[in-house]
C-alpha cells in the first residue's frame, strides 16, 4: 500500500496506533480499485477458458480446394467437441494464404508447397496427383490413363498463369516438346469444373479438387508422362506459438486426414 501511495503521490489511508481509515482520496479511489480488481478477475477467467479450449476463435487460411472438399468434416467434428469456439476460414489462393499466415492474420494454413520461405514452416500432409477432369460421356472418360501430349487434341481449361497450380504445372511440364495451350483461363479451379461440366473442354487439376467419385457428370482420369504431384500441408509462421484452440483444431484435422 505504501508503494501505491508513493506512486500516486498522496495518502490513501489515515493510520494511527489504534485504527486505519480511508482518506477522502482513498474513499474516492476505492470503487475504482474494486472495478480494476473485478476486471482483472474477469481477465483471468477468460484466459483460463481459452487455455481450456472452451472459447475463443481459430483463424485458418486455406486454399479453396481443401476448404471446399475436406475441411467441412473437420469443422463439424470440432464444433461438436468445442461448440463455443468460433472459426474464421479464409479461403485464399496459395500466395494470399501464405501472406495471411506471415502477417499473423491466420493462426496457420493449409497450402501447397511451392518453394521455401525462411519464415514459413511447412508440414507435409499429402502428395496428390494432377488428373484429367472430363465429362462421363467424353471419349477420354473410359481410359485408364491419358498422357499430357494427348491433350493437344482438346480444348483445355486452366487457371491463370499467376496461380500456384499453374506455376507448378508450367515448371513440371517445361521439359516436354509439347506445352499445354489453355483455350480458357479462369481464376478458380471450381470455375474450371463448371466449364468442364458444361461440355466446353477438359481440365487438369489436383485430385482433391475433384468431386466425389459418384458425381453424376464428372470423372477423373490419371495424367501420365509425366505424373505431376502437388504437395499439400500445414503452414505455420516460424517461431510463432499456436493458441490452445488452434492446436486442438490442428489435432482434429490431422486425425481426420489420416482416415
Coordinates of C-alpha atoms in Angstrom, one line a residue:
X1 CA 0.0 0.0 0.0
X2 CA 2.9 2.4 0.8
X3 CA 4.3 1.8 -2.7
X4 CA 0.9 2.5 -4.2
X5 CA 0.6 5.8 -2.2
X6 CA 4.1 6.7 -3.3
X7 CA 3.2 6.1 -6.9
X8 CA 0.0 8.2 -6.6
X9 CA 1.8 10.9 -4.7
X10 CA -0.9 11.0 -2.0
X11 CA -2.1 9.1 1.1
X12 CA -5.0 6.7 0.8
X13 CA -5.1 5.7 4.4
X14 CA -5.0 7.6 7.7
X15 CA -3.0 5.5 10.1
X16 CA -3.0 5.9 13.9
X17 CA -1.9 3.5 16.6
X18 CA -5.5 2.4 17.2
X19 CA -7.1 2.4 13.7
X20 CA -6.7 2.7 10.0
X21 CA -9.2 4.6 7.9
X22 CA -9.6 5.8 4.4
X23 CA -8.7 9.4 3.5
X24 CA -11.0 11.4 1.3
X25 CA -8.9 10.4 -1.7
X26 CA -8.9 6.8 -0.6
X27 CA -12.7 6.8 -0.4
X28 CA -12.9 8.2 -3.9
X29 CA -10.4 5.7 -5.2
X30 CA -12.0 2.6 -3.5
X31 CA -14.8 1.9 -6.1
X32 CA -12.3 2.4 -8.9
X33 CA -9.9 -0.1 -7.3
X34 CA -12.8 -2.6 -6.9
X35 CA -13.6 -2.2 -10.6
X36 CA -10.0 -2.8 -11.5
X37 CA -9.9 -5.9 -9.4
X38 CA -13.1 -7.2 -10.9
X39 CA -11.8 -6.6 -14.4
X40 CA -8.6 -8.4 -13.5
X41 CA -10.5 -11.4 -12.2
X42 CA -12.6 -11.4 -15.4
X43 CA -9.5 -11.4 -17.5
X44 CA -8.0 -14.3 -15.6
X45 CA -11.2 -16.3 -16.1
X46 CA -11.2 -15.5 -19.8
X47 CA -7.6 -16.6 -20.1
X48 CA -8.4 -19.8 -18.2
X49 CA -11.3 -20.5 -20.6
X50 CA -9.1 -20.0 -23.6
X51 CA -6.4 -22.2 -22.1
X52 CA -9.0 -24.9 -21.6
X53 CA -10.1 -24.5 -25.2
X54 CA -13.6 -23.7 -24.3
X55 CA -13.9 -20.4 -26.1
X56 CA -12.0 -18.1 -28.5
X57 CA -11.5 -18.2 -32.2
X58 CA -9.4 -20.1 -34.7
X59 CA -8.4 -18.4 -38.0
X60 CA -7.3 -20.6 -40.8
X61 CA -6.0 -19.6 -44.3
X62 CA -6.8 -22.4 -46.7
X63 CA -6.6 -23.0 -50.4
X64 CA -10.2 -23.3 -51.8
X65 CA -9.9 -26.9 -52.9
X66 CA -9.1 -28.2 -49.4
X67 CA -11.6 -25.8 -47.9
X68 CA -14.5 -27.0 -50.0
X69 CA -13.9 -30.7 -50.2
X70 CA -12.1 -31.6 -46.9
X71 CA -12.5 -29.1 -44.2
X72 CA -16.3 -29.2 -43.6
X73 CA -16.0 -32.6 -41.9
X74 CA -13.2 -31.3 -39.7
X75 CA -15.1 -28.2 -38.7
X76 CA -18.2 -30.3 -38.0
X77 CA -16.3 -32.5 -35.5
X78 CA -14.5 -29.5 -34.0
X79 CA -17.8 -27.8 -33.4
X80 CA -19.3 -30.9 -31.7
X81 CA -16.4 -31.0 -29.3
X82 CA -15.9 -27.3 -28.7
X83 CA -19.2 -25.5 -29.6
X84 CA -18.1 -22.1 -28.1
X85 CA -15.0 -21.7 -30.3
X86 CA -15.6 -19.7 -33.4
X87 CA -13.9 -20.5 -36.7
X88 CA -12.8 -17.9 -39.3
X89 CA -12.0 -19.6 -42.6
X90 CA -10.0 -17.5 -45.1
X91 CA -10.3 -19.3 -48.5
X92 CA -7.5 -17.8 -50.4
X93 CA -5.1 -18.5 -53.2
X94 CA -1.8 -20.2 -52.3
X95 CA 0.1 -16.9 -52.4
X96 CA -2.5 -15.0 -50.5
X97 CA -2.8 -17.7 -47.9
X98 CA 0.9 -17.7 -47.2
X99 CA 0.8 -13.9 -46.8
X100 CA -2.1 -14.2 -44.3
X101 CA 0.0 -16.6 -42.2
X102 CA 3.1 -14.4 -42.4
X103 CA 1.2 -11.3 -41.3
X104 CA -0.4 -13.1 -38.4
X105 CA -3.9 -12.7 -39.8
X106 CA -4.3 -16.5 -39.7
X107 CA -3.1 -18.9 -36.9
X108 CA -2.0 -21.4 -39.6
X109 CA -2.9 -22.5 -43.1
X110 CA -3.4 -25.4 -45.4
X111 CA -1.4 -24.7 -48.6
X112 CA 0.7 -26.2 -51.3
X113 CA 4.5 -26.4 -51.1
X114 CA 5.7 -24.1 -53.9
X115 CA 9.1 -23.2 -52.6
X116 CA 11.0 -22.4 -49.4
X117 CA 10.3 -19.3 -47.3
X118 CA 12.6 -18.5 -44.4
X119 CA 9.7 -17.5 -42.2
X120 CA 7.3 -20.4 -43.1
X121 CA 7.4 -23.9 -41.6
X122 CA 5.7 -26.5 -43.9
X123 CA 4.5 -29.8 -42.5
X124 CA 3.5 -32.1 -45.5
X125 CA 0.2 -33.9 -45.4
X126 CA -0.2 -35.5 -48.8
X127 CA 1.1 -35.6 -52.3
X128 CA -1.8 -35.6 -54.7
X129 CA -1.5 -36.1 -58.5
X130 CA -3.0 -33.9 -61.1
X131 CA -5.7 -35.7 -63.0
X132 CA -7.8 -35.0 -66.1
X133 CA -11.3 -33.7 -65.4
X134 CA -13.8 -34.5 -68.1
X135 CA -17.5 -35.4 -68.5
X136 CA -18.5 -39.0 -68.2
X137 CA -19.6 -39.0 -71.8
X138 CA -16.3 -37.7 -73.0
X139 CA -14.2 -40.0 -75.2
X140 CA -11.3 -40.0 -72.7
X141 CA -13.5 -40.8 -69.7
X142 CA -13.1 -44.6 -70.0
X143 CA -9.3 -44.5 -70.3
X144 CA -7.1 -45.9 -67.6
X145 CA -4.7 -43.0 -68.1
X146 CA -4.0 -40.2 -70.5
X147 CA -0.7 -38.6 -71.4
X148 CA -0.2 -34.9 -71.3
X149 CA 0.7 -34.8 -75.0
X150 CA -2.7 -36.4 -75.9
X151 CA -4.4 -33.3 -74.6
X152 CA -3.2 -31.3 -77.6
X153 CA -6.3 -32.5 -79.5
X154 CA -8.7 -31.0 -77.0
X155 CA -9.8 -27.6 -75.7
X156 CA -8.0 -27.1 -72.3
X157 CA -9.4 -25.2 -69.4
X158 CA -6.8 -23.9 -66.9
X159 CA -6.2 -21.4 -64.2
X160 CA -4.4 -18.1 -64.7
X161 CA -0.6 -18.0 -65.1
X162 CA 0.0 -16.4 -61.7
X163 CA -1.8 -19.1 -59.7
X164 CA 0.2 -21.6 -57.7
X165 CA -1.2 -24.5 -59.5
X166 CA -0.4 -23.0 -62.9
X167 CA 3.1 -22.2 -62.0
X168 CA 3.6 -25.7 -60.7
X169 CA 2.3 -27.2 -63.9
X170 CA 4.4 -24.8 -66.1
X171 CA 7.5 -25.9 -64.3
X172 CA 6.8 -29.6 -64.3
X173 CA 5.9 -29.7 -68.0
X174 CA 8.7 -27.3 -69.1
X175 CA 10.8 -30.2 -70.5
X176 CA 8.1 -31.5 -72.8
X177 CA 8.2 -30.9 -76.6
X178 CA 4.5 -30.1 -76.4
X179 CA 3.3 -27.4 -73.9
X180 CA -0.4 -27.1 -72.9
X181 CA -2.3 -24.4 -74.8
X182 CA -5.0 -23.2 -72.5
X183 CA -8.1 -22.3 -74.5
X184 CA -10.0 -21.0 -71.5
X185 CA -8.3 -19.3 -68.5
X186 CA -10.1 -18.9 -65.2
X187 CA -9.2 -17.8 -61.7
X188 CA -10.5 -20.7 -59.7
X189 CA -10.5 -24.5 -60.1
X190 CA -14.2 -24.6 -59.2
X191 CA -14.9 -22.5 -62.3
X192 CA -12.8 -24.9 -64.4
X193 CA -15.1 -27.7 -63.2
X194 CA -18.2 -25.7 -64.1
X195 CA -16.9 -25.3 -67.7
X196 CA -16.0 -28.9 -67.9
X197 CA -19.4 -29.9 -66.7
X198 CA -20.9 -27.7 -69.4
X199 CA -19.0 -29.6 -72.1
X200 CA -16.7 -26.7 -73.1
X201 CA -13.5 -28.7 -72.7
X202 CA -11.3 -30.7 -70.3
X203 CA -9.1 -29.6 -67.5
X204 CA -6.1 -30.8 -65.4
X205 CA -6.5 -30.3 -61.7
X206 CA -5.3 -31.8 -58.4
X207 CA -7.2 -34.9 -57.4
X208 CA -8.5 -33.2 -54.2
X209 CA -10.3 -30.7 -56.3
X210 CA -12.4 -33.3 -58.0
X211 CA -15.9 -34.0 -56.6
X212 CA -16.8 -37.5 -55.2
X213 CA -16.4 -40.5 -57.5
X214 CA -20.1 -40.9 -57.7
X215 CA -20.6 -37.5 -59.3
X216 CA -23.3 -37.8 -62.0
X217 CA -21.4 -35.8 -64.6
X218 CA -17.7 -35.5 -63.9
X219 CA -15.0 -38.1 -63.8
X220 CA -11.2 -38.0 -63.3
X221 CA -8.5 -39.9 -65.3
X222 CA -4.9 -40.2 -64.2
X223 CA -2.5 -38.0 -66.2
X224 CA 0.9 -39.5 -67.0
X225 CA 4.2 -38.8 -68.9
X226 CA 4.9 -37.2 -66.6
X227 CA 3.0 -37.7 -63.4
X228 CA 2.7 -34.3 -61.7
X229 CA 2.1 -34.1 -58.0
X230 CA 1.5 -31.2 -55.7
X231 CA 2.4 -31.4 -52.0
X232 CA -0.3 -30.1 -49.6
X233 CA 0.5 -29.4 -45.9
X234 CA 0.1 -27.2 -42.9
X235 CA 1.9 -23.9 -42.9
X236 CA 2.9 -22.0 -39.8
X237 CA 4.8 -18.8 -39.1
X238 CA 8.2 -19.9 -37.9
X239 CA 8.7 -19.1 -34.2
X240 CA 5.0 -18.3 -33.5
X241 CA 3.0 -20.4 -31.0
X242 CA -0.4 -21.6 -31.7
X243 CA -3.3 -20.8 -29.3
X244 CA -4.7 -23.8 -27.4
X245 CA -7.8 -23.6 -29.6
X246 CA -5.8 -23.7 -32.8
X247 CA -3.7 -26.5 -31.5
X248 CA -6.8 -28.6 -30.9
X249 CA -8.1 -27.8 -34.4
X250 CA -4.8 -29.0 -35.9
X251 CA -5.0 -32.2 -33.9
X252 CA -8.5 -32.9 -35.1
X253 CA -7.5 -32.0 -38.7
X254 CA -4.6 -34.5 -38.6
X255 CA -6.8 -37.1 -37.0
X256 CA -9.4 -36.8 -39.9
X257 CA -6.8 -36.5 -42.6
X258 CA -5.3 -39.9 -41.7
X259 CA -8.6 -41.7 -42.0

